[in-house]
Coordinates of C-alpha atoms in Angstrom, one line a residue:
M113 CA -57.2 -50.2 -8.5
K114 CA -56.3 -53.1 -6.2
I115 CA -52.6 -52.9 -7.3
K116 CA -52.5 -49.2 -6.3
Y117 CA -53.7 -50.1 -2.8
L118 CA -51.3 -53.1 -2.6
A119 CA -48.4 -50.8 -3.5
L120 CA -49.5 -48.2 -0.9
A121 CA -49.8 -51.0 1.7
L122 CA -46.3 -52.3 0.9
L123 CA -44.6 -48.9 0.9
P124 CA -44.0 -48.7 4.6
L125 CA -42.5 -52.2 4.6
S126 CA -40.1 -51.3 1.7
L127 CA -39.1 -48.0 3.5
L128 CA -38.5 -50.0 6.7
A129 CA -36.3 -52.5 4.8
C130 CA -34.3 -49.6 3.3
S131 CA -33.9 -48.0 6.7
K132 CA -32.5 -51.3 8.2
A133 CA -30.1 -51.6 5.3
Q134 CA -28.9 -48.0 5.8
N135 CA -28.5 -48.6 9.5
G136 CA -26.4 -51.7 8.8
F137 CA -24.2 -49.6 6.5
D138 CA -24.0 -46.8 9.0
D139 CA -22.9 -49.3 11.7
A140 CA -20.2 -50.7 9.4
I141 CA -18.9 -47.1 8.8
V142 CA -18.8 -46.4 12.5
Q143 CA -16.8 -49.7 13.1
I144 CA -14.3 -48.8 10.4
H145 CA -14.0 -45.2 11.9
E146 CA -13.4 -46.7 15.3
I147 CA -10.7 -49.2 14.1
D148 CA -8.9 -46.4 12.1
Q149 CA -9.0 -44.2 15.2
E150 CA -7.7 -46.9 17.5
N151 CA -4.8 -47.7 15.1
L152 CA -3.8 -44.1 14.7
I153 CA -3.8 -43.6 18.5
G154 CA -1.8 -46.8 19.2
Y155 CA 1.4 -45.8 17.4
N156 CA 4.1 -43.2 17.1
W157 CA 4.3 -42.7 13.3
T158 CA 7.8 -42.0 11.9
Y159 CA 8.5 -40.5 8.4
Q160 CA 12.0 -40.3 7.0
G161 CA 11.3 -39.1 3.6
S162 CA 13.6 -36.1 3.5
N163 CA 17.4 -35.6 3.8
A164 CA 17.0 -34.4 7.4
S165 CA 19.1 -35.8 10.1
Q166 CA 16.0 -36.5 12.2
P167 CA 12.7 -38.1 11.2
L168 CA 9.2 -36.6 11.6
V169 CA 7.5 -38.4 14.5
V170 CA 3.7 -37.9 14.6
T171 CA 1.6 -39.0 17.6
F172 CA -2.2 -38.9 17.6
G173 CA -3.8 -38.7 21.0
D174 CA -7.1 -40.1 22.1
D175 CA -8.0 -36.5 23.3
K176 CA -8.0 -35.5 19.6
A177 CA -4.7 -33.7 19.9
F178 CA -1.7 -34.6 17.8
S179 CA 2.0 -33.7 18.0
I180 CA 4.8 -33.7 15.5
E181 CA 8.5 -33.9 16.5
T182 CA 10.7 -32.6 13.7
G183 CA 14.1 -32.9 15.4
C184 CA 14.1 -29.2 16.3
N185 CA 10.7 -27.6 17.1
N186 CA 7.6 -29.4 18.3
H187 CA 4.3 -28.9 16.4
G188 CA 0.8 -29.7 17.4
G189 CA -2.9 -29.3 16.7
T190 CA -6.1 -31.2 16.8
W191 CA -7.3 -34.1 14.6
D192 CA -10.4 -36.1 13.7
I193 CA -11.5 -38.6 11.1
E194 CA -14.2 -38.0 8.6
E195 CA -15.0 -40.0 5.5
H196 CA -11.7 -41.9 5.8
K197 CA -9.7 -38.7 5.9
I198 CA -7.6 -37.3 8.8
L199 CA -8.8 -33.7 9.4
T200 CA -6.2 -31.5 11.0
S201 CA -6.3 -28.0 12.5
E202 CA -3.7 -25.3 11.9
L203 CA -0.4 -26.2 13.5
V204 CA 1.1 -24.4 16.4
A205 CA 4.8 -24.7 17.0
T206 CA 7.7 -23.7 19.2
M207 CA 10.0 -21.2 17.4
L208 CA 13.6 -22.3 17.9
S209 CA 16.2 -21.6 15.3
C210 CA 17.1 -24.9 13.5
P211 CA 19.9 -26.2 11.3
E212 CA 19.0 -26.0 7.6
D213 CA 18.1 -29.7 7.2
L214 CA 15.8 -29.6 10.2
M215 CA 14.3 -26.3 9.0
A216 CA 13.3 -28.2 5.8
Q217 CA 11.7 -30.8 8.0
E218 CA 9.7 -28.0 9.7
Y219 CA 8.4 -26.9 6.4
L220 CA 7.5 -30.4 5.4
A221 CA 5.6 -31.0 8.6
N222 CA 3.6 -27.8 8.1
D223 CA 3.0 -28.6 4.4
I224 CA 1.7 -32.1 5.1
F225 CA -0.4 -31.5 8.3
S226 CA -1.5 -27.9 8.7
E227 CA -5.3 -27.5 8.1
K228 CA -5.6 -30.5 5.9
K229 CA -8.0 -33.3 4.9
L230 CA -5.7 -36.2 4.4
P231 CA -6.8 -39.5 2.8
F232 CA -5.1 -42.3 4.6
E233 CA -4.7 -46.1 4.8
I234 CA -3.4 -48.1 7.7
H235 CA -1.9 -51.6 7.1
I236 CA -0.8 -53.7 10.0
E237 CA 0.9 -57.0 9.1
N238 CA 3.2 -59.2 11.2
H239 CA 3.2 -56.6 14.0
K240 CA 4.5 -53.9 11.5
A241 CA 2.3 -50.9 11.0
H242 CA 2.3 -48.6 8.0
L243 CA 0.3 -45.4 7.7
T244 CA 0.1 -44.0 4.1
I245 CA -1.1 -40.4 3.9
T246 CA -1.8 -38.8 0.6
D247 CA -0.8 -35.1 0.9
S248 CA -2.5 -32.2 -0.8
K249 CA -0.2 -32.5 -3.8
G250 CA -1.1 -36.2 -4.3
Q251 CA 2.2 -37.5 -3.0
K252 CA 2.0 -40.6 -0.8
R253 CA 3.9 -40.4 2.4
V254 CA 4.5 -43.7 4.3
F255 CA 4.9 -43.5 8.0
L256 CA 6.2 -46.5 10.0
G257 CA 4.4 -47.2 13.2
N258 CA 6.1 -48.0 16.5
K259 CA 3.7 -49.3 19.2
E260 CA 3.3 -46.8 22.0
T261 CA 4.4 -48.0 25.4
S262 CA 2.7 -46.6 28.5

């Protein structure tokens, strides 16, 4: 009988310990989220994975808007980070007629970024930044980061 009362007396302490461990874990998640967000915002990300004459250039703003330059039209939407994925809205774009290679670039931008949850990794080493995004087809797209200048 005494063991039952001892267990009941220790229950609040064990719950408090679990709560503190969870809070520490939550704090670590928030810090990772903030670092990822700061690194996304700090660069213009360039992707030259197609045969287009111009690269895709993606810029993530601290206002949660992002833009994509394709060499012809400009695309944009909103973004956020959740569970180490970039969440993007549907893209809006200008509607200029483009040469064939840049039209393919337009489709690529839409295919990668419109209404997606994109797993990503950022590596910064020796002042060189790489953003690897895994698209919805499982293909890894590596963007090179150029530090934004104000």
